[in-house]
Short mmCIF file of C-alpha atoms and ligand atoms in Angstrom, two decimals:
data_model
loop_
_atom_site.label_atom_id
_atom_site.label_comp_id
_atom_site.label_asym_id
_atom_site.label_seq_id
_atom_site.Cartn_x
_atom_site.Cartn_y
_atom_site.Cartn_z
CA MET O 1 10.52 -1.37 -1.64
CA LYS O 2 7.82 -3.09 -0.17
CA TYR O 3 4.62 -3.72 -1.65
CA LEU O 4 1.61 -3.33 -0.31
CA ILE O 5 -2.55 -3.92 -1.43
CA ASP O 6 -4.46 -1.12 -1.95
CA THR O 7 -8.07 -2.40 -1.19
CA ALA O 8 -10.81 -3.62 1.11
CA ASN O 9 -11.77 -6.58 -0.66
CA VAL O 10 -11.23 -10.17 0.77
CA GLU O 11 -10.79 -12.10 -2.00
CA GLU O 12 -8.05 -10.20 -3.32
CA ILE O 13 -6.20 -9.29 -0.38
CA ARG O 14 -5.96 -13.58 0.50
CA HIS O 15 -5.26 -14.19 -3.25
CA CYS O 16 -2.01 -11.70 -3.30
CA ASN O 17 -1.04 -12.53 0.08
CA GLU O 18 -0.61 -15.90 -1.02
CA PHE O 19 0.92 -15.64 -4.02
CA TYR O 20 3.15 -11.82 -3.59
CA PRO O 21 5.08 -10.53 -1.49
CA LEU O 22 2.79 -8.57 0.34
CA ALA O 23 3.83 -6.43 2.80
CA GLY O 24 0.59 -4.90 4.07
CA VAL O 25 -2.56 -3.20 3.31
CA THR O 26 -4.15 -0.12 2.55
CA THR O 27 -7.59 1.17 3.16
CA ASN O 28 -9.40 4.32 2.42
CA PRO O 29 -13.50 5.25 3.14
CA THR O 30 -14.08 5.15 -0.54
CA LEU O 31 -12.64 1.15 -1.15
CA ILE O 32 -14.09 0.06 2.41
CA ALA O 33 -17.99 1.46 1.29
CA LYS O 34 -17.23 -0.31 -1.84
CA GLU O 35 -17.43 -3.80 -0.32
CA LYS O 36 -20.54 -2.79 1.58
CA SER O 37 -20.05 -4.72 4.49
CA ASP O 38 -19.93 -4.43 8.29
CA PHE O 39 -16.84 -2.46 9.41
CA TRP O 40 -15.45 -4.27 12.08
CA ALA O 41 -15.78 -7.79 10.41
CA LEU O 42 -14.58 -6.18 7.05
CA LEU O 43 -11.28 -4.98 8.96
CA THR O 44 -11.31 -8.34 11.21
CA ALA O 45 -11.18 -10.51 8.48
CA ILE O 46 -8.62 -8.64 6.24
CA ARG O 47 -6.17 -8.51 9.79
CA SER O 48 -6.52 -12.23 10.15
CA ILE O 49 -5.69 -12.78 6.77
CA ILE O 50 -2.79 -10.73 6.87
CA GLY O 51 -1.65 -11.79 10.47
CA PRO O 52 -0.32 -9.23 12.76
CA GLU O 53 3.02 -8.62 11.37
CA LYS O 54 1.93 -7.14 8.14
CA ALA O 55 1.32 -3.77 8.04
CA LEU O 56 -2.62 -2.46 8.38
CA HIS O 57 -3.51 1.41 7.14
CA VAL O 58 -6.59 2.54 8.07
CA GLN O 59 -8.20 5.72 7.82
CA THR O 60 -9.68 7.96 10.19
CA VAL O 61 -13.59 9.04 9.31
CA GLN O 62 -13.22 12.42 11.96
CA THR O 63 -12.54 15.86 11.42
CA THR O 64 -11.46 16.78 14.62
CA ALA O 65 -8.11 15.95 16.46
CA ASP O 66 -9.50 14.30 19.82
CA LYS O 67 -12.27 12.66 17.77
CA MET O 68 -9.37 11.03 15.37
CA VAL O 69 -6.96 10.40 18.25
CA GLU O 70 -10.12 8.80 19.80
CA GLU O 71 -10.58 6.82 16.56
CA ALA O 72 -6.57 5.66 16.31
CA LEU O 73 -6.90 4.49 19.89
CA LEU O 74 -9.81 1.91 19.04
CA LEU O 75 -8.70 0.83 15.89
CA LYS O 76 -5.25 0.01 17.23
CA GLN O 77 -7.14 -1.66 20.23
CA ARG O 78 -9.66 -3.55 17.68
CA LEU O 79 -7.34 -4.48 14.63
CA GLY O 80 -3.73 -4.86 16.74
CA GLY O 81 -0.57 -5.63 15.21
CA GLU O 82 1.41 -3.39 13.03
CA PHE O 83 -1.07 -0.74 12.93
CA TYR O 84 -1.46 2.52 11.15
CA VAL O 85 -4.16 5.50 11.60
CA LYS O 86 -4.26 6.95 7.95
CA ILE O 87 -4.72 10.53 8.84
CA PRO O 88 -5.66 13.42 5.39
CA ILE O 89 -3.32 16.18 5.84
CA GLY O 90 -5.09 19.21 7.92
CA GLU O 91 -4.57 21.76 10.71
CA GLU O 92 -6.46 19.17 12.90
CA SER O 93 -4.85 16.02 11.44
CA LEU O 94 -1.15 17.79 12.36
CA LYS O 95 -2.20 18.23 15.72
CA ALA O 96 -3.69 14.33 15.96
CA THR O 97 -0.74 13.29 14.39
CA MET O 98 1.16 14.71 17.14
CA MET O 99 -1.07 13.61 19.62
CA ILE O 100 -1.44 10.18 18.19
CA LYS O 101 2.62 9.65 18.05
CA LYS O 102 3.01 10.36 22.12
CA LEU O 103 -0.16 7.20 22.73
CA GLY O 104 2.74 5.00 20.15
CA ILE O 105 0.16 4.68 17.62
CA GLY O 106 1.82 4.67 13.84
CA VAL O 107 0.37 7.52 11.25
CA THR O 108 0.08 7.55 7.51
CA MET O 109 -0.01 11.27 6.64
CA THR O 110 -2.59 10.55 3.32
CA ALA O 111 -3.91 13.21 0.51
CA ILE O 112 -0.22 14.31 0.12
CA PHE O 113 0.24 16.36 -3.15
CA ASN O 114 2.86 18.36 -2.83
CA ALA O 115 6.64 18.20 -0.91
CA ALA O 116 5.55 21.21 1.53
CA GLN O 117 2.82 18.93 2.55
CA ALA O 118 4.79 15.86 3.09
CA LEU O 119 7.71 17.74 5.19
CA ILE O 120 5.49 19.18 7.59
CA ALA O 121 3.84 16.04 7.86
CA ALA O 122 6.79 14.10 8.56
CA LYS O 123 8.24 16.92 10.90
CA ALA O 124 4.63 16.70 12.97
CA GLY O 125 5.78 12.88 13.22
CA ALA O 126 3.73 10.62 10.76
CA ASP O 127 5.71 7.22 10.17
CA PHE O 128 4.68 7.27 6.37
CA VAL O 129 3.38 10.25 3.84
CA ALA O 130 1.22 8.74 0.66
CA PRO O 131 1.71 11.03 -2.41
CA TYR O 132 -1.10 10.40 -4.74
CA VAL O 133 0.44 9.51 -7.88
CA ASN O 134 -2.06 9.18 -10.41
CA ARG O 135 -4.19 11.79 -9.47
CA LEU O 136 -1.33 14.19 -9.97
CA ASP O 137 -0.38 12.31 -13.05
CA ASN O 138 -4.32 13.21 -14.06
CA ILE O 139 -4.14 17.14 -13.60
CA LEU O 140 -0.51 17.20 -15.54
CA GLY O 141 1.60 16.92 -12.68
CA ASP O 142 3.93 14.55 -12.52
CA GLY O 143 3.82 12.11 -9.58
CA ALA O 144 6.72 10.51 -9.40
CA GLN O 145 9.00 13.52 -9.81
CA GLU O 146 7.08 14.67 -6.37
CA VAL O 147 7.41 11.45 -5.20
CA GLY O 148 11.63 11.67 -5.85
CA GLU O 149 11.59 14.94 -4.13
CA ILE O 150 10.20 13.55 -1.03
CA VAL O 151 12.32 10.82 -0.70
CA LYS O 152 15.40 13.12 -1.55
CA LEU O 153 14.08 16.13 1.38
CA PHE O 154 13.58 12.98 4.25
CA ALA O 155 16.93 12.01 3.22
CA THR O 156 18.59 15.32 3.03
CA HIS O 157 16.70 16.40 6.94
CA ARG O 158 17.40 13.02 8.57
CA LEU O 159 13.29 12.32 9.05
CA ASP O 160 12.64 8.87 9.53
CA CYS O 161 9.13 9.27 7.67
CA LYS O 162 8.50 7.26 4.67
CA VAL O 163 7.04 7.54 1.93
CA LEU O 164 4.32 5.53 1.18
CA ALA O 165 3.25 5.99 -2.72
CA ALA O 166 -0.47 5.44 -3.75
CA SER O 167 -2.77 5.80 -6.43
CA PHE O 168 -1.54 4.11 -9.50
CA LYS O 169 -2.79 3.13 -12.48
CA ASN O 170 0.05 1.12 -14.27
CA CYS O 171 3.36 0.41 -14.04
CA GLU O 172 5.42 2.79 -15.42
CA GLN O 173 4.71 4.91 -12.52
CA ILE O 174 5.00 2.30 -9.79
CA HIS O 175 8.88 1.71 -11.53
CA LYS O 176 9.43 5.34 -11.79
CA CYS O 177 8.48 5.81 -7.88
CA ALA O 178 10.83 2.77 -7.14
CA LEU O 179 13.88 4.17 -9.02
CA ALA O 180 13.22 7.67 -7.25
CA GLY O 181 13.85 5.41 -4.45
CA CYS O 182 10.48 5.32 -2.77
CA GLN O 183 10.56 2.77 0.32
CA THR O 184 6.84 1.56 -0.40
CA VAL O 185 4.19 1.97 -2.81
CA THR O 186 0.44 0.49 -2.43
CA ILE O 187 -1.38 -0.70 -5.52
CA SER O 188 -4.54 -2.92 -6.59
CA ALA O 189 -4.63 -6.64 -7.46
CA ASP O 190 -4.58 -5.96 -11.18
CA LEU O 191 -1.41 -3.96 -10.81
CA PHE O 192 0.31 -6.61 -9.08
CA HIS O 193 -0.66 -9.19 -11.81
CA THR O 194 0.25 -6.68 -14.67
CA ALA O 195 3.50 -6.24 -12.72
CA ILE O 196 4.39 -9.62 -13.69
CA SER O 197 3.15 -10.39 -16.86
CA HIS O 198 5.07 -10.63 -20.40
CA PRO O 199 4.26 -12.03 -23.46
CA MET O 200 8.07 -13.49 -24.09
CA THR O 201 7.67 -14.75 -20.62
CA ASP O 202 4.92 -16.83 -21.85
CA VAL O 203 6.76 -17.78 -25.21
CA ALA O 204 9.70 -18.98 -22.99
CA ILE O 205 7.41 -20.78 -20.74
CA ASN O 206 5.33 -22.60 -23.56
CA THR O 207 8.92 -23.97 -25.51
CA PHE O 208 10.26 -24.79 -22.75
CA ASP O 209 7.13 -26.93 -21.74
CA LYS O 210 7.21 -28.44 -25.72
CA ASP O 211 10.66 -29.53 -25.76
CA TRP O 212 10.53 -31.66 -22.61
CA GLU O 213 7.52 -32.88 -23.63
CA ALA O 214 9.01 -34.45 -26.71
CA LEU O 215 11.31 -35.87 -24.88
CA TYR O 216 10.08 -37.53 -21.43
CA GLY O 217 6.41 -37.14 -22.23
CA ASN O 218 4.21 -36.20 -19.22
CA LYS O 219 7.29 -36.78 -16.49
CA THR O 220 8.24 -34.61 -14.47
CA ILE O 221 11.64 -34.26 -12.58
CA LEU O 222 9.67 -36.02 -9.68
CA ASP O 223 8.95 -39.26 -11.66
CA PHE O 224 12.91 -39.96 -12.18
O1 G3P G 1 -6.17 5.84 -0.47
C1 G3P G 1 -5.39 6.70 -1.95
C2 G3P G 1 -5.51 5.80 -3.42
O2 G3P G 1 -5.98 4.62 -2.44
C3 G3P G 1 -6.08 6.97 -3.63
O3 G3P G 1 -5.96 5.64 -5.16
O4 G3P G 1 -7.03 5.02 -7.22
O5 G3P G 1 -8.66 6.21 -5.89
O6 G3P G 1 -6.36 7.71 -6.69
P1 G3P G 1 -7.18 6.28 -6.69
#
């Protein structure tokens, strides 16, 4: 399973790109607006941090297929590398997906809330579908179960489309999606940190440090 970061904040991206096995960045209009920056300056800064080989998913803000295609071409031209245009599911979006795929540009169909949407998006040629796990959980749905059903459907029907699960608020949701065979998750910087944190780990490290120091003081292996 690949981990992406769901943010447009350059500091968070820089940090997670350095310290975590990050496969790319996902953004959406809300996350970009939160940064209150010049659009192209922000997106080119993000691309330069992650480099051309890591995935960058940027959402179109258009509502008609022709304009979505135009925006996808411009985004791909300006941001290059491993690029996916995110498009919220809808009729114009499916038409745009079929057109954009013919141009060789990656598509992530987003705002997915059920397996029927995901299956049609995959048939239209989307490379990824992005189901919103926490938003489903919030309305008494089961986000991870939905992700599992989509993974199974794509395997049953031998579709190349992958699941890029989004909208996570806790590590249990990520864990359940991983168990369900989800190929990619996009999570916040906070959740990367939460995922690797455990009080028993802190206790173990403190004991190692104390026992070592009792015999060798502040010497390290490099000093021997
Ligand atoms: O891009 C979709 C995803 O980021 C939504 O997450 O946290 O707004 O539900 P959230």
